[in-house]
Short mmCIF file of C-alpha atoms in Angstrom, two decimals:
data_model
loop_
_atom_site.label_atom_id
_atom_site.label_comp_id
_atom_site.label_asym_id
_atom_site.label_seq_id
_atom_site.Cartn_x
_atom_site.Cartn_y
_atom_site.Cartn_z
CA UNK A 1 24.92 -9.47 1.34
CA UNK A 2 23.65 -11.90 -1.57
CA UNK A 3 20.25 -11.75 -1.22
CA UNK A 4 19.82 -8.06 0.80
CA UNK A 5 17.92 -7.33 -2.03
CA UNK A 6 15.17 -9.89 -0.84
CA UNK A 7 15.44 -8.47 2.41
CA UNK A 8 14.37 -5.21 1.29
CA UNK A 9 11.68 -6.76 -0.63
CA UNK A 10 10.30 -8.58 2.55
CA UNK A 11 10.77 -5.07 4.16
CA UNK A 12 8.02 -3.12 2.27
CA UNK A 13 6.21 -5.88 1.96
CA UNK A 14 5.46 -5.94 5.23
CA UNK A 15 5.17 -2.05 5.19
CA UNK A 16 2.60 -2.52 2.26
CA UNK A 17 0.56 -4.94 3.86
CA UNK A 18 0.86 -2.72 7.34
CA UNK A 19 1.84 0.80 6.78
CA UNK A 20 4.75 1.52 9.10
CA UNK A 21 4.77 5.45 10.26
CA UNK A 22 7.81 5.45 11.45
CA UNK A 23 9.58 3.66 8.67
CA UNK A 24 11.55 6.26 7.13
CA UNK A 25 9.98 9.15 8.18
CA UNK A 26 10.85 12.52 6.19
CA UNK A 27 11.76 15.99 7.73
CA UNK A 28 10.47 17.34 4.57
CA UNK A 29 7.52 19.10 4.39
CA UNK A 30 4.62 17.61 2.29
CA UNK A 31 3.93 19.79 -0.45
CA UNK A 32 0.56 21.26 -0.98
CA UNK A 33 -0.67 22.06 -3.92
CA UNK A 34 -4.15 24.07 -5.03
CA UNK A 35 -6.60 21.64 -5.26
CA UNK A 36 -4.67 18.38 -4.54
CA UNK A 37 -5.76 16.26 -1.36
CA UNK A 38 -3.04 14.01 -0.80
CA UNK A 39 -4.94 10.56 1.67
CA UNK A 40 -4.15 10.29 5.12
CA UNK A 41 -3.11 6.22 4.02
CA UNK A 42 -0.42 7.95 1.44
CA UNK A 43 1.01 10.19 4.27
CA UNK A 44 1.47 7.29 6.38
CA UNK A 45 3.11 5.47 3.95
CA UNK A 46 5.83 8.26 2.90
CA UNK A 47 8.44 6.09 2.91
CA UNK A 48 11.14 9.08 1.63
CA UNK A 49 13.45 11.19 2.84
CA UNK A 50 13.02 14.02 1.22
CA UNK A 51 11.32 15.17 -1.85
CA UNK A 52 11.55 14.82 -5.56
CA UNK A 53 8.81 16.88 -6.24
CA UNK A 54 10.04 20.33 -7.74
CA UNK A 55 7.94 22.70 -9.90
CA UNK A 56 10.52 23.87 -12.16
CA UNK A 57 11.02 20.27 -13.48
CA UNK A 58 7.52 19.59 -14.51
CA UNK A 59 6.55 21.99 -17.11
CA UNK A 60 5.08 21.08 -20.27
CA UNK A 61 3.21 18.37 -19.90
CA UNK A 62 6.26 15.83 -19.05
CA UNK A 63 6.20 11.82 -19.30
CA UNK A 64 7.15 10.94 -15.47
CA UNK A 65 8.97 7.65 -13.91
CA UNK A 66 8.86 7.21 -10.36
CA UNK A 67 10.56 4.27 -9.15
CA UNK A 68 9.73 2.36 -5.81
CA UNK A 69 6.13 3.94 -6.00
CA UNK A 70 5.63 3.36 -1.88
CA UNK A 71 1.89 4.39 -1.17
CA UNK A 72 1.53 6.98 -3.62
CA UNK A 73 1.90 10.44 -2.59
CA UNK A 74 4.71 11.16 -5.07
CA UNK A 75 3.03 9.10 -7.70
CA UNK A 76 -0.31 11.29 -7.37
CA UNK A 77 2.09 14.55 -6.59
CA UNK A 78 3.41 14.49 -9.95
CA UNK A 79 0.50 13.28 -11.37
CA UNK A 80 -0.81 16.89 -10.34
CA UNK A 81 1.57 18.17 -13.16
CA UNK A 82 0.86 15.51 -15.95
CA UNK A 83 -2.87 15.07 -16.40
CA UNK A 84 -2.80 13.14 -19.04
CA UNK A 85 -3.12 8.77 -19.56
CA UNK A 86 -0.01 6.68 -18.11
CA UNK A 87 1.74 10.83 -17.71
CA UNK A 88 3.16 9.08 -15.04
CA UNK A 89 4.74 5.44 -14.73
CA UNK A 90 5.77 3.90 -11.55
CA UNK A 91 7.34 1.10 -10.91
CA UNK A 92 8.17 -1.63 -8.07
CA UNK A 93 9.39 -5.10 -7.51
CA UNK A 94 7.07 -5.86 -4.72
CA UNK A 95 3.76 -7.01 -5.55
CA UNK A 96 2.29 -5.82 -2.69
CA UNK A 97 3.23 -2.31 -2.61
CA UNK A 98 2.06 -1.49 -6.12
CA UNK A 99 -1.39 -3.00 -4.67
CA UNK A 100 -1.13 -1.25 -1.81
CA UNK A 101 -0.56 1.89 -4.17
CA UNK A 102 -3.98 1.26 -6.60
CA UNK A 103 -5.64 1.04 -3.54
CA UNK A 104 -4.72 4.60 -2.47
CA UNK A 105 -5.11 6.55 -6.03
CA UNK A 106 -8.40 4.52 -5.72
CA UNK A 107 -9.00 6.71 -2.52
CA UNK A 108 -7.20 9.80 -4.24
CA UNK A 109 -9.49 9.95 -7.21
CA UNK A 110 -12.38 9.88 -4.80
CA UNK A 111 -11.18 12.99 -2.99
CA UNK A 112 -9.66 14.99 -6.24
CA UNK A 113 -12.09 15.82 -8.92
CA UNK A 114 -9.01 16.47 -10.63
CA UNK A 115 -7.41 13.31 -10.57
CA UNK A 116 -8.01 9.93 -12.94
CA UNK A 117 -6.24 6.75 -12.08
CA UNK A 118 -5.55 6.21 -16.00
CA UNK A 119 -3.06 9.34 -15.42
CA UNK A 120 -0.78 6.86 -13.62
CA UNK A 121 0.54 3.54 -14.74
CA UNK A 122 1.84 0.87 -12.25
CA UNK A 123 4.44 -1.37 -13.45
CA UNK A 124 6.39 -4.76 -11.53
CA UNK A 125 9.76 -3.87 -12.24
CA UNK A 126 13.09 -3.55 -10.88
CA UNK A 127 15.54 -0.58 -11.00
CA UNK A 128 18.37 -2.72 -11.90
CA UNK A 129 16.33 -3.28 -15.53
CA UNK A 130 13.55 -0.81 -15.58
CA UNK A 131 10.40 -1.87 -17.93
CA UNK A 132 10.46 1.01 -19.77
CA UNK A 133 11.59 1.98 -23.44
CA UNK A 134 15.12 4.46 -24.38
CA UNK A 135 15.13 7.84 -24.47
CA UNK A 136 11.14 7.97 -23.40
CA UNK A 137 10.86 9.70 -19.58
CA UNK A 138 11.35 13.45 -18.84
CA UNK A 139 11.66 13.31 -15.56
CA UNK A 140 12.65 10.28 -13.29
CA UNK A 141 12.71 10.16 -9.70
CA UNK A 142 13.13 7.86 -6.93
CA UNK A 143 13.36 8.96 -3.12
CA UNK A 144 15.06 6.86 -0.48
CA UNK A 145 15.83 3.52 -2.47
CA UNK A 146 19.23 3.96 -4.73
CA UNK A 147 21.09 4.40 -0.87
CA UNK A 148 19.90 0.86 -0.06
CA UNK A 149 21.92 -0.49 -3.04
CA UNK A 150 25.23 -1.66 -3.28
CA UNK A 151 27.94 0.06 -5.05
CA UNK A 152 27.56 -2.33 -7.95
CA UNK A 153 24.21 -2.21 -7.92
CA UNK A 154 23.65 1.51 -7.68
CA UNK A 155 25.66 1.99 -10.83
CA UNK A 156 23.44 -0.34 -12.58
CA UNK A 157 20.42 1.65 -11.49
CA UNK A 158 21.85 4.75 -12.49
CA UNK A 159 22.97 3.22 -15.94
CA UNK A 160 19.19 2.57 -16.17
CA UNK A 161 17.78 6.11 -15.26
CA UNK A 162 20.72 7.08 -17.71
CA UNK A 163 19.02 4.78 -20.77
CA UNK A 164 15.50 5.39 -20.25
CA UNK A 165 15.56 9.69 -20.05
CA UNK A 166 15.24 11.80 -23.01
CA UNK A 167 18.11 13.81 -23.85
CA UNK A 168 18.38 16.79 -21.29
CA UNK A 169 15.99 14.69 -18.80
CA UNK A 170 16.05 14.91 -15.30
CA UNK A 171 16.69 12.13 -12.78
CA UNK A 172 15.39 13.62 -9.43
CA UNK A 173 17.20 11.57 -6.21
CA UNK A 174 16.34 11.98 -2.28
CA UNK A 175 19.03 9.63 -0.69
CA UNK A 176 20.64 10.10 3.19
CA UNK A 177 24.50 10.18 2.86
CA UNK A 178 27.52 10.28 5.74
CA UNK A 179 30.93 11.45 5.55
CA UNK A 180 31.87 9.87 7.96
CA UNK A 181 32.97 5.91 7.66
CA UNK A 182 30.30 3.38 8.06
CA UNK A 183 31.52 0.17 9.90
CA UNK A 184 31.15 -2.86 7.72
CA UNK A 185 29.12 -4.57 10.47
CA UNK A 186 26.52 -1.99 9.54
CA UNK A 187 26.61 -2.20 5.63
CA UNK A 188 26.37 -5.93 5.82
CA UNK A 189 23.53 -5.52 8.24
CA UNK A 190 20.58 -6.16 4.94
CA UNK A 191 17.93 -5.10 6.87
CA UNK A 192 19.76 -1.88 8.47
CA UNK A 193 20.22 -1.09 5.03
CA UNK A 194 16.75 -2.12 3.89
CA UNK A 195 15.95 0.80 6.10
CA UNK A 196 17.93 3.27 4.76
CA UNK A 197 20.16 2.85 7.43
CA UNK A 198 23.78 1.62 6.54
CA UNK A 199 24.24 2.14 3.01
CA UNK A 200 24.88 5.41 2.44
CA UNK A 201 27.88 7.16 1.13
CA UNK A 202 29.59 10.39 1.40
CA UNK A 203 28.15 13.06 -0.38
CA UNK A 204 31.06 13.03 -3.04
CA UNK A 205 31.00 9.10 -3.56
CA UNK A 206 26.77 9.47 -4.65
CA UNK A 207 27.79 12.72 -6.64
CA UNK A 208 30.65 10.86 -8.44
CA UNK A 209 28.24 7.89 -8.86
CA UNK A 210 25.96 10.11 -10.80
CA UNK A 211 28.52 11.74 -12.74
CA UNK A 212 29.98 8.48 -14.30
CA UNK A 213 26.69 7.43 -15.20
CA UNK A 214 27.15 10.25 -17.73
CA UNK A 215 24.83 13.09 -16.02
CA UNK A 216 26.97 16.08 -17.44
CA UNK A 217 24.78 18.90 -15.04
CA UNK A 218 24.36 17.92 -11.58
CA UNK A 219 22.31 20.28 -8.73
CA UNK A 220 22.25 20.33 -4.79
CA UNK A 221 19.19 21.04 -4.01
CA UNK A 222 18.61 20.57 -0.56
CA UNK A 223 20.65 18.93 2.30
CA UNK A 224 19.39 18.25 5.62
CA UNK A 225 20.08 16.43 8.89
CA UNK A 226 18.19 13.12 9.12
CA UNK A 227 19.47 11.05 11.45
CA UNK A 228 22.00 9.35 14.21
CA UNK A 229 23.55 6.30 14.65
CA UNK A 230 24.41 6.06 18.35
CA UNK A 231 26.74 3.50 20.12
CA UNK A 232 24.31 2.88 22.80
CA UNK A 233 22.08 1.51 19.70
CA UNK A 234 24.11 0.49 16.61
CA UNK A 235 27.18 -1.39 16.29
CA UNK A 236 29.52 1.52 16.24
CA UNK A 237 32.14 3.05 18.28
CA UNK A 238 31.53 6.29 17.41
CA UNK A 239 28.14 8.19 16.40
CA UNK A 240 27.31 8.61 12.74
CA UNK A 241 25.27 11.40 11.40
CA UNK A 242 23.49 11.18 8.73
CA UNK A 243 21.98 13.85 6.52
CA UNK A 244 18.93 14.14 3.42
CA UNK A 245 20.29 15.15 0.33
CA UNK A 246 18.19 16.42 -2.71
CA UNK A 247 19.86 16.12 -6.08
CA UNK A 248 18.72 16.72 -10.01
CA UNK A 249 21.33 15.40 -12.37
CA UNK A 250 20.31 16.52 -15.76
CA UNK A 251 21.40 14.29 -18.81
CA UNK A 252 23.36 17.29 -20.42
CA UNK A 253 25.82 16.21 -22.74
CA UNK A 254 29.83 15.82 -20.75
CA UNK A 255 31.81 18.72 -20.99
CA UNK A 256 35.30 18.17 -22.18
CA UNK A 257 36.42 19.36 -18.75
CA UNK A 258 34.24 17.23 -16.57
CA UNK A 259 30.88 17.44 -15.42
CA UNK A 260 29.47 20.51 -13.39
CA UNK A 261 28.12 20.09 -10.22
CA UNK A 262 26.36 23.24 -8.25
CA UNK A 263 27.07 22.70 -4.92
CA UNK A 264 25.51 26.00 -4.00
CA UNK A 265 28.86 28.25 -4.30
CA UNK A 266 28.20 31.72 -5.49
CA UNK A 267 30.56 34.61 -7.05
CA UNK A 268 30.85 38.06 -6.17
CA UNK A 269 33.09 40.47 -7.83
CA UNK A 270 33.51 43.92 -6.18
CA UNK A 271 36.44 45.16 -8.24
CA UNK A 272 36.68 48.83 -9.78
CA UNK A 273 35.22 47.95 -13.46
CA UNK A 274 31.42 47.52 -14.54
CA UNK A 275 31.76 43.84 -14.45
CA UNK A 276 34.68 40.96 -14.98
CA UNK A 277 34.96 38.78 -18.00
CA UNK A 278 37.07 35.63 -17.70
CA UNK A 279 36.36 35.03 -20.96
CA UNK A 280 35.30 31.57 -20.79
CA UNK A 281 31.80 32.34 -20.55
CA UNK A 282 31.09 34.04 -17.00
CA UNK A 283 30.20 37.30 -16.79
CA UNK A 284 30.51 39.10 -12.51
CA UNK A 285 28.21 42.46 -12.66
CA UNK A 286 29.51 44.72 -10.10
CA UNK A 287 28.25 43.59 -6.43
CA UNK A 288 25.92 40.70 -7.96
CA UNK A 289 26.48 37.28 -6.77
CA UNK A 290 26.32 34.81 -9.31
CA UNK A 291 25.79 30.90 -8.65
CA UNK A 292 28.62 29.14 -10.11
CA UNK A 293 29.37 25.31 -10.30
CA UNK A 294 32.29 23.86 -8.08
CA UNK A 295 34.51 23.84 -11.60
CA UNK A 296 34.16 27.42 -12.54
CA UNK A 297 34.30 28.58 -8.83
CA UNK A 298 37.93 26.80 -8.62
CA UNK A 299 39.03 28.22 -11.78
CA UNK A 300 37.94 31.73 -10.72
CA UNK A 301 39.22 31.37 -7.28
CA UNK A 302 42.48 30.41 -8.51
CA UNK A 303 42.89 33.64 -10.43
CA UNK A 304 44.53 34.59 -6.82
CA UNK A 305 41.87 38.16 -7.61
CA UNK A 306 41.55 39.86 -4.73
CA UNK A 307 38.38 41.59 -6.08
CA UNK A 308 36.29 38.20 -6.36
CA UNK A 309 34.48 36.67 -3.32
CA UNK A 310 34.01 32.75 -3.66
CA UNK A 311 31.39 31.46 -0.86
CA UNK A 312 32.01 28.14 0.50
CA UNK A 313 29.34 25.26 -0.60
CA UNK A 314 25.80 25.81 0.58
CA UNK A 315 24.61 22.51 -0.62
CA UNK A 316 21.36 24.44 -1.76
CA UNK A 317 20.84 25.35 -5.79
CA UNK A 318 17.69 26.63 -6.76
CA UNK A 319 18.44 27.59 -10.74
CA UNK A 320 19.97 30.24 -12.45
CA UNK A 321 23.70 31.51 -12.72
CA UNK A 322 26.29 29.92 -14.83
CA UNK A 323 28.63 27.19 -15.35
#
C-alpha cells in the first residue's frame, strides 16, 4: 500500500488523457441550471459519485475549493454561483487532469456567455497539504476521492479542509461507504481502491472521521445504492454492497456534549398540551415533526414519553429543525 497513492495518480492520468465513461459513473442526476451548458467532454469525465453541488451552500458570493477537479463539471457548476476572478479554486496532483480540465472550461466559456475562465483557478496540489491559505474558503468540496485514502491519510485530508475553511464553512463530501467488512485482499488491492472500489468505510467510521477533524455540525444529505462487489468478480466470499453518501460537515464550533450529526431522524409530539419544552432548547408544536440530530433524538427518546414519536434514520437532511 506504499505507493497506492501513485497508483491513483497513474489512474486519472490515464482517464485525463482518455476519458473513461464508465470510470466511476454517478447515479446522481446532473444538475441543470438556467443558463448553464455543462460540455458533453465534462459529462464524460464525471468521475463522482454523487454531488456536492447544493444551492443552499452557495449564497453570497462564496470563495469555493474543489479538490480533485476531474474534467470540470463541478468546477464550472459552482462557478455558476461565484462569478467572480479565482471564486473558485481547484486543485489536483495530476498534471494531466488539471490540463485536461482548462481544456474543457475552454469549451465551457465558448458555450456560456455567462461563464469566464478567470472565475476559476487551477492549482497542482495535493489534499494531504492543500495550496491554499487558513481560514480563506467558504465552501470546500471534493466528490469520490477522500474514500480512496487510507485511514491515516484521510485524517490528514480532513485536517486540511479543517485549516483552510472560514469559520462556519462548509466541507461538502460525496464518498461510497459499506457496513459491511471489506476483505483486506481488497483494501490492499491500490488500484481497486484507485477506483473507488475497496476503501470505503462504514457510514459511522467516515462520520466519526469528520467529527474528530473538529466539524461540530454534520448533515446526511443523501444516501444511495451504488454498487456490488460479487464473488463471481472480486476476491470475496460474500457480496458487498456499497452505497453513495452525501455529507456537509459545517465547521461549527464543538459542543460540550459532542458533535451533532442529522442523520435524518425527526420528532413528533402528539401529547395533550400546545407543544413540549425539554428545556434544553427544543421546542415539539402539537402534530409537527421536527428534524432533530441523532444526540437530541436519544435524549428525547429516552424520556421513556409515550407522547413523542422518534423516526428511525432516513439518511436524508435537507435544513431546518433543531439540534
Amino acid at each position: 500500500m506504499s505507493t497506492y497513492l501513485e497508483t491513483t495518480a497513474n489512474v486519472y492520468r490515464d482517464a485525463a488523457l482518455k476519458p473513461d465513461v464508465g470510470l466511476c459513473c454517478t447515479t446522481t442526476p446532473i444538475w441543470q441550471f438556467p443558463g448553464l451548458k455543462i460540455p458533453k467532454i465534462m459529462q464524460e469525465m464525471n468521475y463522482g459519485c454523487g454531488s456536492t453541488v447544493h444551492f443552499r451552500d452557495l449564497v453570497n458570493d462564496p470563495n469555493i475549493l474543489y479538490v480533485g477537479v476531474g474534467g470540470g463539471m463541478e468546477v464550472l457548476q459552482f462557478s455558476y454561483f461565484s462569478r467572480k476572478e479565482n471564486g473558485v479554486i481547484g486543485v489536483d496532483i495530476v498534471d494531466e487532469m488539471i490540463k485536461a480540465c482548462e481544456d474543457n472550461l475552454e469549451i465551457a466559456e465558448k458555450e456560456n456567455d455567462w461563464f469566464k475562465k478567470e472565475f476559476v483557478s487551477l492549482r497542482k496540489g495535493s489534499a494531504l497539504a492543500l495550496p491554499i491559505a487558513d481560514e480563506s474558503i467558504d465552501v470546500a468540496a471534493q466528490n469520490c476521492l477522500f474514500n480512496i485514502f487510507t485511514k491515516e491519510d484521510l485524517a490528514l485530508a480532513l485536517k486540511e479542509m479543517y485549516r483552510v475553511l472560514k469559520p462556519h464553512g462548509r466541507l461538502v463530501l460525496s464518498d461510497p461507504v459499506t457496513e459491511q467488512a471489506m476483505p483486506e485482499s481488497l483494501k490492499n488491492d491500490e488500484r481497486l481502491r484507485a477506483l473507488c472500489l475497496s476503501g470505503s468505510l462504514s457510514l459511522q467510521e467516515y462520520l466519526k472521521m469528520i467529527t474528530d477533524a473538529g466539524f461540530g455540525t454534520v448533515e446526511i444529505r443523501a444516501k444511495r445504492p451504488y454498487r456490488i462487489l460479487a464473488p463471481s468478480h472480486y476476491d470475496t466470499e460474500e457480496m458487498i454492497f456499497l452505497e453513495s453518501v452525501e455529507v456537509c460537515a459545517i465547521k461549527d464550533p464543538m459542543p460540550a456534549d459532542g458533535p451533532c450529526v442529522f442523520t435524518g431522524k425527526t420528532a413528533i409530539y402528539f401529547g395533550s398540551e400546545e407543544y413540549f419544552d425539554d428545556e434544553k432548547g427544543h421546542i415539539l408544536m402539537q402534530n409537527q415533526p421536527l428534524s432533530v440530530c441523532d444526540k437530541t433524538a436519544s435524549a428525547i427518546k429516552n424520556l421513556g414519553r409515550e407522547d413523542i414519536y422518534i423516526t428511525e434514520s432516513t439518511f436524508f437532511y435537507d435544513g431546518g429543525g433543531c439540534c
